[in-house]
């Protein structure tokens, strides 16, 4: 490495929020974070709308909104398929345009990327990339170049890039999350030491899962010395240790960034969007299909959700070890299949997007396979009506509105993939509501069992920077997730591609750096150039693999996402 080259280290804590971190700093529990806040610039970071990890991390690492980079959800919508069907999980193959590590690599700088979500399958980089969250289970091709797999295996035998196994709010879950943080960090540090990079970006995923499952314990006031709370403390102490390690690497040429993809808060209530539409006559269901069993169960009032609830309680009782995991998922799917009342598209004007899209699709004629709503004025009138009714929806228990804001999709997004996004997007703000697309729910709002989930994403995550050229002790306001990539490129003194939605956060830099480093833009590199760029010299060429996953892999991925509330 050239000693004059500017370098950057980025640490992501998935789902980190100042609401949890600042009290811990004040209590002296996160000394490294305290040092970062004192010595750097920091503030909130506004996530994508809606604030979910798949689209948010891709926006963070491309500087683009969802309609421009193409990742709009955990799911890939297949063109022409009915709106309620989503099958394939997102992968790095969907991401359009350059990621920050590709831009940095294109300028001849070495990069290291570890555990960043939606990086599987690992595309060739000028350096190395270990994929993270949403790597299908059991895949061994999670690292580029492939030869690094042996090195990782030697450090952590049986290494898993995405090892989450949802066990509910149990002690064992906490032990596994902490263990997972340690193992991933061990690999990240070794790779950093053995393969020096000018740009290193790693993400700690476990913070998100910890907060989903244990929010109530996390937000409890101090003084609770249960073994559970000491395990939770251990996770945050580990996060602070990781931060301390990165800060220890700073020198006159290196800048450090701490980022999260969204914030966090309590989750207490399901918002069943399809039920909301059903009650307003906008969605219609046909008759129960198939065997006598499904019809019989339906007559007993057993909905898929209730049956899943039973299966979950069995999990909590520890029966999961006896019944195979996949057998349970398969049984759950068969129950769903037997009980599902198909959507009657001929009488349906609107349908819920997936939980992680927090939106409503209109069954538009000419666009959807069974469209009934005429384009033009009828479409706009339906969107107006939906927006008004969403805003009017109140939670009687909490005596507050459920939805904070509603947007037409073109108000939020722009780009070639606009059609993949819901026609209407609702913002649940900091409320305790979790969107669900379950068609069979009995009520629009239903309490969420705390044994299932205690936390949900909120729109504001964290941003902090320190090191060469960064102002000391500066609070910043209004930073957005799409600003991160242009800011990193500016900190590296590289030109910013001109196709980004974000801007460099110049306010975090000191006067001297800004005076000597004018912002430079350069034409964005097109798809073709990106493919032509190919693998860097000295590393054998290997194409990005297809991600066709097996039914078992899909079932396992689905089980994990359900354990985080991303699937209802
Ligand atoms: Zn996340």
Coordinates of C-alpha atoms and ligand atoms in Angstrom, one line a residue:
X1 CA 0.0 0.0 0.0
X2 CA 1.2 3.5 -0.9
X3 CA 1.6 5.4 2.4
X4 CA 0.1 8.5 0.8
X5 CA -3.1 6.8 -0.4
X6 CA -6.2 7.7 1.6
X7 CA -7.9 4.8 3.2
X8 CA -11.3 4.1 4.7
X9 CA -12.7 1.6 7.2
X10 CA -16.4 1.2 7.5
X11 CA -18.2 -0.7 10.3
X12 CA -21.8 -1.5 10.0
X13 CA -23.9 -2.4 13.0
X14 CA -27.2 -3.7 11.5
X15 CA -30.1 -2.0 13.2
X16 CA -28.0 0.1 15.6
X17 CA -29.9 3.1 17.1
X18 CA -28.7 5.9 19.3
X19 CA -31.6 5.2 21.6
X20 CA -29.8 2.1 22.8
X21 CA -26.2 3.2 22.3
X22 CA -26.2 6.6 23.9
X23 CA -27.5 5.4 27.3
X24 CA -24.8 2.7 27.2
X25 CA -22.2 5.4 26.4
X26 CA -23.4 7.5 29.3
X27 CA -23.1 4.6 31.7
X28 CA -19.5 4.0 30.6
X29 CA -20.3 0.7 29.0
X30 CA -19.1 1.6 25.5
X31 CA -15.8 3.5 26.0
X32 CA -14.7 3.2 22.3
X33 CA -18.0 4.6 21.1
X34 CA -17.6 7.4 23.6
X35 CA -14.2 8.2 22.1
X36 CA -15.6 8.1 18.6
X37 CA -18.4 10.6 19.4
X38 CA -15.9 12.9 21.1
X39 CA -13.3 12.8 18.4
X40 CA -15.5 12.7 15.3
X41 CA -18.8 13.9 13.7
X42 CA -22.0 12.1 14.2
X43 CA -25.8 12.0 14.0
X44 CA -28.8 10.1 12.8
X45 CA -28.9 8.4 9.4
X46 CA -32.3 8.3 7.7
X47 CA -32.9 4.8 6.2
X48 CA -34.8 3.9 3.0
X49 CA -38.6 3.9 3.2
X50 CA -39.5 1.3 4.3
X51 CA -36.5 0.7 6.5
X52 CA -35.6 -2.9 5.8
X53 CA -32.1 -4.4 5.7
X54 CA -32.1 -5.8 2.1
X55 CA -33.0 -2.6 0.3
X56 CA -31.3 -0.3 2.9
X57 CA -27.9 -1.9 2.8
X58 CA -28.0 -1.8 -1.0
X59 CA -28.9 1.9 -1.0
X60 CA -26.1 2.5 1.5
X61 CA -23.5 0.8 -0.6
X62 CA -24.6 2.1 -4.0
X63 CA -25.8 5.7 -3.1
X64 CA -29.0 5.0 -5.0
X65 CA -32.7 4.6 -4.2
X66 CA -34.5 1.3 -4.6
X67 CA -35.9 2.0 -8.1
X68 CA -32.4 2.7 -9.3
X69 CA -30.5 -0.2 -7.8
X70 CA -33.3 -2.8 -8.2
X71 CA -33.5 -4.3 -4.7
X72 CA -36.9 -3.4 -3.4
X73 CA -37.5 -6.2 -0.8
X74 CA -36.2 -9.5 0.5
X75 CA -38.0 -11.0 -2.5
X76 CA -37.5 -10.8 -6.2
X77 CA -40.8 -10.3 -7.9
X78 CA -41.1 -12.4 -11.0
X79 CA -42.5 -10.4 -13.9
X80 CA -46.0 -11.3 -14.8
X81 CA -46.7 -13.3 -11.6
X82 CA -49.7 -12.4 -9.5
X83 CA -48.9 -9.7 -6.9
X84 CA -49.2 -12.0 -3.9
X85 CA -46.6 -14.4 -5.2
X86 CA -43.0 -14.0 -4.2
X87 CA -40.6 -16.9 -4.5
X88 CA -37.0 -16.1 -5.0
X89 CA -34.8 -14.3 -2.4
X90 CA -32.8 -11.3 -3.5
X91 CA -29.2 -11.8 -4.3
X92 CA -26.3 -9.6 -5.4
X93 CA -27.2 -10.5 -9.0
X94 CA -30.1 -8.1 -8.8
X95 CA -28.0 -5.0 -7.8
X96 CA -27.7 -2.6 -10.7
X97 CA -24.9 -0.1 -10.9
X98 CA -21.6 -0.1 -9.0
X99 CA -21.2 -0.7 -5.3
X100 CA -18.8 1.5 -3.4
X101 CA -16.2 -1.3 -3.2
X102 CA -16.5 -1.7 -7.0
X103 CA -15.9 2.0 -7.6
X104 CA -13.0 2.0 -5.2
X105 CA -11.6 -1.1 -6.8
X106 CA -12.0 0.4 -10.3
X107 CA -9.6 3.2 -9.2
X108 CA -7.0 0.5 -8.4
X109 CA -7.4 0.5 -4.7
X110 CA -7.5 -2.8 -2.7
X111 CA -10.8 -3.6 -1.0
X112 CA -12.0 -6.0 1.7
X113 CA -15.7 -6.6 2.2
X114 CA -17.0 -8.9 5.0
X115 CA -20.5 -9.8 5.9
X116 CA -22.3 -7.0 4.1
X117 CA -25.9 -8.1 3.4
X118 CA -27.0 -8.9 -0.2
X119 CA -23.4 -9.7 -1.4
X120 CA -24.1 -13.3 -2.2
X121 CA -23.1 -14.6 -4.7
X122 CA -19.7 -12.8 -4.3
X123 CA -18.9 -10.9 -7.5
X124 CA -15.2 -10.4 -8.4
X125 CA -13.6 -7.4 -6.6
X126 CA -10.1 -5.8 -6.5
X127 CA -9.4 -7.7 -3.2
X128 CA -11.8 -10.0 -1.4
X129 CA -15.4 -10.3 -0.4
X130 CA -17.1 -12.6 2.1
X131 CA -20.8 -12.6 1.7
X132 CA -23.2 -12.0 4.6
X133 CA -26.9 -11.8 5.5
X134 CA -29.1 -13.6 2.9
X135 CA -26.4 -16.1 1.9
X136 CA -28.4 -19.3 1.4
X137 CA -27.6 -21.9 4.1
X138 CA -25.0 -24.5 3.3
X139 CA -23.4 -22.7 0.4
X140 CA -19.6 -22.9 0.3
X141 CA -19.1 -20.4 -2.5
X142 CA -19.6 -17.4 -0.2
X143 CA -16.1 -15.9 -0.7
X144 CA -14.2 -14.3 -3.6
X145 CA -11.6 -15.3 -4.4
X146 CA -12.6 -18.9 -3.6
X147 CA -9.1 -19.8 -2.4
X148 CA -9.8 -17.8 0.8
X149 CA -12.3 -20.3 1.9
X150 CA -9.6 -22.6 3.2
X151 CA -8.1 -19.8 5.2
X152 CA -11.5 -19.0 6.8
X153 CA -12.3 -22.6 7.5
X154 CA -8.9 -23.0 9.2
X155 CA -9.8 -20.1 11.5
X156 CA -13.4 -21.0 12.2
X157 CA -14.2 -24.6 11.2
X158 CA -17.7 -24.8 9.8
X159 CA -17.8 -21.0 9.2
X160 CA -21.3 -19.8 8.2
X161 CA -21.7 -16.3 6.6
X162 CA -25.4 -16.2 7.8
X163 CA -25.7 -18.6 10.7
X164 CA -29.0 -17.3 12.2
X165 CA -31.2 -20.0 13.7
X166 CA -34.3 -18.4 15.2
X167 CA -34.8 -19.9 18.6
X168 CA -37.1 -17.2 20.0
X169 CA -36.3 -15.1 23.0
X170 CA -34.3 -17.8 24.7
X171 CA -31.0 -17.9 26.6
X172 CA -29.6 -20.2 24.0
X173 CA -30.3 -17.7 21.3
X174 CA -28.3 -15.1 23.1
X175 CA -25.4 -17.4 23.6
X176 CA -25.5 -18.2 19.8
X177 CA -25.7 -14.5 18.8
X178 CA -22.6 -13.6 20.9
X179 CA -20.7 -16.6 19.7
X180 CA -21.5 -15.7 16.1
X181 CA -20.3 -12.1 16.6
X182 CA -17.0 -13.4 17.9
X183 CA -16.5 -15.9 15.1
X184 CA -17.3 -13.4 12.4
X185 CA -15.0 -10.8 13.9
X186 CA -12.2 -13.3 14.2
X187 CA -12.4 -13.8 10.4
X188 CA -12.7 -10.1 9.7
X189 CA -9.6 -9.2 11.7
X190 CA -7.5 -12.0 10.3
X191 CA -8.4 -11.0 6.7
X192 CA -7.6 -7.4 7.5
X193 CA -4.2 -8.3 8.9
X194 CA -3.2 -10.8 6.3
X195 CA -4.6 -9.0 3.3
X196 CA -4.2 -5.2 3.8
X197 CA -6.8 -3.2 2.0
X198 CA -7.3 0.6 1.3
X199 CA -11.0 0.1 1.9
X200 CA -12.4 -2.3 4.4
X201 CA -16.2 -2.7 5.1
X202 CA -17.6 -5.2 7.5
X203 CA -21.1 -5.5 9.1
X204 CA -22.1 -7.0 12.4
X205 CA -25.5 -8.6 11.7
X206 CA -26.2 -10.0 15.1
X207 CA -27.2 -6.6 16.6
X208 CA -30.4 -6.5 14.4
X209 CA -31.4 -10.0 15.4
X210 CA -30.7 -9.4 19.1
X211 CA -32.9 -6.3 19.0
X212 CA -35.7 -8.1 17.2
X213 CA -35.8 -10.8 19.8
X214 CA -34.9 -9.1 23.0
X215 CA -36.0 -5.5 22.6
X216 CA -37.9 -5.5 25.9
X217 CA -34.9 -6.7 27.9
X218 CA -32.6 -4.3 26.1
X219 CA -34.7 -1.2 26.8
X220 CA -35.2 -2.2 30.5
X221 CA -33.5 0.2 32.8
X222 CA -30.2 -0.8 34.3
X223 CA -30.0 -2.6 37.6
X224 CA -31.3 -5.8 36.1
X225 CA -28.5 -8.4 36.7
X226 CA -30.2 -11.5 35.3
X227 CA -28.0 -13.8 33.3
X228 CA -30.0 -12.8 30.2
X229 CA -29.2 -9.1 30.6
X230 CA -25.5 -9.9 31.1
X231 CA -25.5 -11.8 27.9
X232 CA -27.2 -8.9 26.2
X233 CA -24.5 -6.6 27.7
X234 CA -21.9 -8.9 26.4
X235 CA -23.1 -8.4 22.8
X236 CA -22.9 -4.6 23.1
X237 CA -19.5 -4.9 24.7
X238 CA -18.4 -7.0 21.8
X239 CA -19.7 -4.4 19.4
X240 CA -17.7 -1.8 21.3
X241 CA -14.6 -3.9 21.2
X242 CA -14.9 -4.3 17.4
X243 CA -15.3 -0.6 17.1
X244 CA -12.2 -0.1 19.3
X245 CA -10.2 -2.4 17.1
X246 CA -11.1 -0.3 14.0
X247 CA -10.3 3.0 15.7
X248 CA -7.0 1.6 16.7
X249 CA -6.1 1.4 13.0
X250 CA -6.6 5.1 12.3
X251 CA -3.6 7.1 11.0
X252 CA -3.0 10.3 9.1
X253 CA -4.5 8.8 5.9
X254 CA -7.4 6.8 7.3
X255 CA -11.0 7.7 7.8
X256 CA -13.4 5.6 9.8
X257 CA -17.2 5.4 9.4
X258 CA -19.8 3.8 11.7
X259 CA -23.2 3.2 10.0
X260 CA -26.4 1.3 10.5
X261 CA -29.1 0.5 7.9
X262 CA -32.0 1.5 10.1
X263 CA -33.0 2.2 13.7
X264 CA -35.0 0.1 16.2
X265 CA -37.9 0.3 18.6
X266 CA -40.6 -1.8 20.2
X267 CA -42.9 -4.1 18.2
X268 CA -46.2 -4.8 19.8
X269 CA -48.9 -5.1 17.1
X270 CA -49.5 -6.7 13.7
X271 CA -51.0 -4.5 11.1
X272 CA -52.7 -7.0 8.8
X273 CA -52.9 -5.0 5.5
X274 CA -54.9 -7.5 3.5
X275 CA -57.5 -7.7 6.3
X276 CA -57.7 -3.9 6.1
X277 CA -58.4 -4.1 2.4
X278 CA -60.8 -7.0 2.8
X279 CA -62.9 -5.1 5.3
X280 CA -63.1 -2.2 2.8
X281 CA -64.3 -4.4 0.0
X282 CA -61.1 -3.8 -2.0
X283 CA -59.8 -7.4 -1.7
X284 CA -61.9 -10.5 -2.2
X285 CA -61.1 -14.1 -1.3
X286 CA -62.4 -17.2 -3.1
X287 CA -63.3 -20.5 -1.5
X288 CA -60.9 -22.8 0.4
X289 CA -59.2 -25.0 -2.1
X290 CA -58.3 -28.6 -2.1
X291 CA -58.7 -31.4 0.3
X292 CA -61.4 -31.9 2.9
X293 CA -58.8 -31.4 5.7
X294 CA -58.2 -27.7 4.8
X295 CA -62.0 -27.0 4.6
X296 CA -62.5 -28.8 7.9
X297 CA -59.8 -26.9 9.7
X298 CA -61.2 -23.7 8.2
X299 CA -64.6 -24.5 9.6
X300 CA -62.9 -24.9 13.0
X301 CA -61.6 -21.4 12.7
X302 CA -58.0 -22.5 12.5
X303 CA -56.2 -20.0 10.5
X304 CA -52.6 -20.5 9.2
X305 CA -51.4 -18.0 11.8
X306 CA -53.0 -19.8 14.7
X307 CA -51.5 -23.1 13.6
X308 CA -48.1 -21.4 13.2
X309 CA -48.5 -20.0 16.6
X310 CA -48.9 -23.6 17.9
X311 CA -45.9 -24.7 16.0
X312 CA -43.9 -21.8 17.6
X313 CA -45.0 -22.7 21.1
X314 CA -43.7 -26.2 20.4
X315 CA -40.4 -24.5 19.5
X316 CA -40.2 -22.6 22.7
X317 CA -40.9 -25.8 24.7
X318 CA -37.8 -27.2 23.1
X319 CA -39.5 -29.7 20.8
X320 CA -37.7 -28.3 17.8
X321 CA -34.7 -30.5 18.4
X322 CA -36.9 -33.6 18.1
X323 CA -38.9 -32.6 15.0
X324 CA -36.6 -31.8 12.1
X325 CA -36.4 -28.1 11.3
X326 CA -37.3 -28.6 7.6
X327 CA -40.1 -31.0 8.5
X328 CA -41.7 -28.2 10.6
X329 CA -41.3 -25.7 7.8
X330 CA -42.8 -28.1 5.3
X331 CA -45.7 -28.9 7.6
X332 CA -46.3 -25.2 8.1
X333 CA -46.4 -24.7 4.4
X334 CA -48.8 -27.6 3.9
X335 CA -51.1 -26.1 6.5
X336 CA -50.9 -22.7 4.8
X337 CA -51.6 -24.4 1.4
X338 CA -54.5 -26.4 2.7
X339 CA -56.1 -23.3 4.4
X340 CA -55.3 -20.6 2.0
X341 CA -58.3 -19.0 0.4
X342 CA -57.1 -17.9 -3.0
X343 CA -57.4 -14.2 -3.8
X344 CA -60.3 -13.7 -6.2
X345 CA -58.5 -11.3 -8.6
X346 CA -61.7 -10.5 -10.6
X347 CA -63.0 -8.7 -7.5
X348 CA -59.8 -7.4 -6.0
X349 CA -58.6 -3.8 -6.5
X350 CA -55.7 -3.8 -4.2
X351 CA -53.4 -6.2 -2.3
X352 CA -50.8 -5.8 0.4
X353 CA -47.1 -5.9 -0.6
X354 CA -44.9 -8.2 1.4
X355 CA -44.2 -7.1 5.1
X356 CA -40.9 -5.7 4.1
X357 CA -42.3 -3.5 1.4
X358 CA -44.8 -1.7 3.6
X359 CA -47.1 -0.9 0.7
X360 CA -50.1 -1.7 -1.3
X361 CA -50.2 -2.8 -4.9
X362 CA -53.1 -1.8 -7.1
X363 CA -54.5 -4.6 -9.3
X364 CA -54.0 -2.4 -12.4
X365 CA -55.4 -3.4 -15.8
X366 CA -52.8 -3.8 -18.5
X367 CA -50.0 -4.2 -15.9
X368 CA -51.1 -7.1 -13.7
X369 CA -52.1 -10.5 -15.2
X370 CA -55.6 -10.2 -13.8
X371 CA -55.9 -6.4 -13.5
X372 CA -59.3 -4.8 -12.9
X373 CA -58.5 -1.2 -12.0
X374 CA -58.5 1.1 -15.0
X375 CA -55.4 3.3 -15.4
X376 CA -55.7 7.0 -15.2
X377 CA -58.4 8.6 -13.1
X378 CA -59.8 5.4 -11.5
X379 CA -56.2 4.4 -10.5
X380 CA -55.5 7.8 -9.0
X381 CA -58.9 7.9 -7.2
X382 CA -58.2 4.5 -5.6
X383 CA -54.8 5.7 -4.5
X384 CA -56.4 8.8 -2.9
X385 CA -59.0 6.7 -1.2
X386 CA -56.4 4.2 0.1
X387 CA -54.1 7.0 1.4
X388 CA -57.0 8.7 3.2
X389 CA -58.2 5.4 4.8
X390 CA -54.7 4.4 5.8
X391 CA -54.1 7.8 7.5
X392 CA -57.5 7.5 9.3
X393 CA -56.7 4.0 10.7
X394 CA -56.3 4.3 14.5
X395 CA -55.1 1.8 17.1
X396 CA -57.8 2.0 19.8
X397 CA -55.6 0.4 22.4
X398 CA -52.8 2.9 22.1
X399 CA -55.2 5.7 21.0
X400 CA -52.9 6.7 18.1
X401 CA -52.8 6.6 14.3
X402 CA -51.1 3.5 12.9
X403 CA -49.7 5.1 9.7
X404 CA -47.6 8.3 10.0
X405 CA -47.5 9.1 6.3
X406 CA -48.5 7.7 2.9
X407 CA -46.6 8.2 -0.4
X408 CA -47.3 7.6 -4.0
X409 CA -44.3 5.6 -5.2
X410 CA -43.1 8.2 -7.6
X411 CA -42.9 10.7 -4.7
X412 CA -40.2 8.5 -3.0
X413 CA -38.4 6.7 -5.8
X414 CA -37.1 7.2 -9.3
X415 CA -35.4 4.9 -11.7
X416 CA -35.9 2.0 -14.1
X417 CA -37.3 -0.4 -11.4
X418 CA -40.1 1.9 -10.2
X419 CA -42.7 -0.7 -11.4
X420 CA -41.4 -3.2 -8.9
X421 CA -42.4 -1.0 -6.0
X422 CA -45.9 -0.8 -4.4
X423 CA -48.2 1.9 -5.9
X424 CA -48.7 3.3 -2.4
X425 CA -46.1 3.2 0.4
X426 CA -47.1 3.7 4.0
X427 CA -44.6 4.9 6.7
X428 CA -45.2 3.4 10.1
X429 CA -42.7 5.9 11.6
X430 CA -41.6 5.0 15.2
X431 CA -44.9 3.2 15.9
X432 CA -44.9 -0.4 17.3
X433 CA -46.6 -1.8 14.2
X434 CA -45.4 -4.6 12.0
X435 CA -47.0 -4.9 8.6
X436 CA -48.3 -8.3 7.6
X437 CA -49.7 -9.6 4.3
X438 CA -51.5 -12.6 5.9
X439 CA -54.8 -12.8 4.0
X440 CA -56.6 -14.9 6.7
X441 CA -56.1 -12.7 9.7
X442 CA -59.1 -12.2 11.9
X443 CA -58.6 -8.5 12.7
X444 CA -56.7 -5.6 11.2
X445 CA -54.6 -5.1 14.4
X446 CA -53.6 -8.0 16.5
X447 CA -51.1 -8.2 19.4
X448 CA -47.8 -9.7 18.6
X449 CA -46.6 -12.4 21.1
X450 CA -43.4 -11.2 22.8
X451 CA -42.1 -14.7 22.7
X452 CA -42.1 -14.3 18.9
X453 CA -40.7 -10.8 18.4
X454 CA -40.2 -7.7 20.6
X455 CA -38.5 -5.2 18.3
X456 CA -39.0 -3.7 14.9
X457 CA -37.1 -1.4 12.6
X458 CA -37.4 2.4 12.8
X459 CA -36.4 4.9 10.1
X460 CA -33.4 6.5 11.8
X461 CA -30.1 4.6 12.2
X462 CA -26.7 5.8 13.2
X463 CA -23.8 7.6 11.4
X464 CA -20.4 8.6 12.8
X465 CA -17.1 9.4 11.3
X466 CA -13.6 10.1 12.6
X467 CA -10.0 10.3 11.4
X468 CA -8.1 12.1 8.7
X469 CA -10.0 15.2 7.5
X470 CA -13.1 14.7 9.8
X471 CA -14.2 17.5 12.1
X472 CA -13.9 16.9 15.8
X473 CA -17.1 16.7 18.0
X474 CA -19.5 17.9 15.4
X475 CA -23.2 16.9 15.5
X476 CA -24.8 16.5 12.1
X477 CA -28.5 16.5 11.0
X478 CA -30.3 15.2 8.0
X479 CA -27.9 12.6 6.7
X480 CA -29.6 10.0 4.5
X481 CA -28.5 6.4 3.8
X482 CA -27.9 7.2 0.1
X483 CA -25.3 9.9 1.2
X484 CA -22.9 7.3 2.7
X485 CA -21.3 6.1 -0.5
X486 CA -20.6 9.5 -2.0
X487 CA -19.2 10.6 1.4
X488 CA -16.9 7.6 1.5
X489 CA -15.7 8.3 -2.0
X490 CA -15.1 12.0 -1.2
X491 CA -13.1 10.9 1.9
X492 CA -11.0 8.7 -0.3
X493 CA -10.4 11.6 -2.6
X494 CA -12.1 9.8 -5.5
X495 CA -14.5 11.2 -8.1
X496 CA -18.2 10.4 -7.3
X497 CA -20.1 8.7 -10.1
X498 CA -22.8 11.1 -11.4
X499 CA -25.7 8.6 -11.1
X500 CA -26.2 8.7 -7.3
X501 CA -29.2 9.9 -5.4
X502 CA -27.0 10.9 -2.4
X503 CA -24.6 13.7 -1.8
X504 CA -21.3 13.8 0.0
X505 CA -21.8 15.0 3.6
X506 CA -19.3 17.8 3.4
X507 CA -20.3 19.1 6.8
X508 CA -18.5 16.2 8.5
X509 CA -15.1 17.2 7.1
X510 CA -12.8 19.9 8.5
X511 CA -12.1 23.1 6.7
X512 CA -8.6 22.1 5.7
X513 CA -9.7 18.9 4.0
X514 CA -12.6 20.7 2.2
X515 CA -10.3 23.5 1.0
X516 CA -7.7 21.1 -0.4
X517 CA -10.1 18.6 -1.8
X518 CA -12.8 19.9 -4.2
X519 CA -15.7 17.5 -4.8
X520 CA -15.2 15.7 -8.1
X521 CA -17.8 14.0 -10.2
X522 CA -17.3 11.5 -13.0
X523 CA -19.6 9.8 -15.5
X524 CA -21.1 6.6 -14.0
X525 CA -19.8 3.4 -15.3
X526 CA -22.5 1.5 -17.3
X527 CA -23.5 -2.1 -16.9
X528 CA -21.4 -3.2 -19.8
X529 CA -18.2 -1.5 -18.5
X530 CA -18.8 -3.1 -15.2
X531 CA -18.9 -6.6 -16.6
X532 CA -15.9 -5.8 -18.8
X533 CA -13.9 -4.6 -15.7
X534 CA -13.8 -8.3 -14.7
X535 CA -11.5 -9.8 -12.1
X536 CA -8.4 -7.8 -11.1
X537 CA -5.0 -8.9 -12.3
X538 CA -3.5 -11.9 -10.5
X539 CA -6.8 -13.4 -9.5
X540 CA -8.3 -16.2 -11.6
X541 CA -11.5 -15.3 -13.5
X542 CA -14.7 -16.7 -12.1
X543 CA -18.1 -15.7 -13.2
X544 CA -20.8 -14.7 -10.8
X545 CA -22.7 -17.9 -10.1
X546 CA -26.4 -18.4 -10.5
X547 CA -28.3 -18.5 -7.2
X548 CA -31.0 -21.0 -8.1
X549 CA -31.8 -22.3 -4.7
X550 CA -33.4 -25.6 -3.7
X551 CA -36.8 -25.8 -2.1
X552 CA -35.1 -26.8 1.2
X553 CA -32.9 -23.7 1.1
X554 CA -35.8 -21.5 0.3
X555 CA -37.8 -23.0 3.2
X556 CA -34.9 -22.5 5.6
X557 CA -34.4 -18.8 4.4
X558 CA -38.1 -18.3 4.9
X559 CA -38.0 -19.7 8.4
X560 CA -35.2 -17.3 9.3
X561 CA -37.0 -14.3 7.9
X562 CA -40.2 -15.3 9.7
X563 CA -38.2 -15.4 12.9
X564 CA -37.4 -11.7 12.4
X565 CA -40.9 -10.7 11.4
X566 CA -40.1 -10.1 7.8
X567 CA -42.6 -12.6 6.7
X568 CA -46.0 -12.9 8.3
Ligands
LIG1 ZN1 -31.1 -4.3 9.1

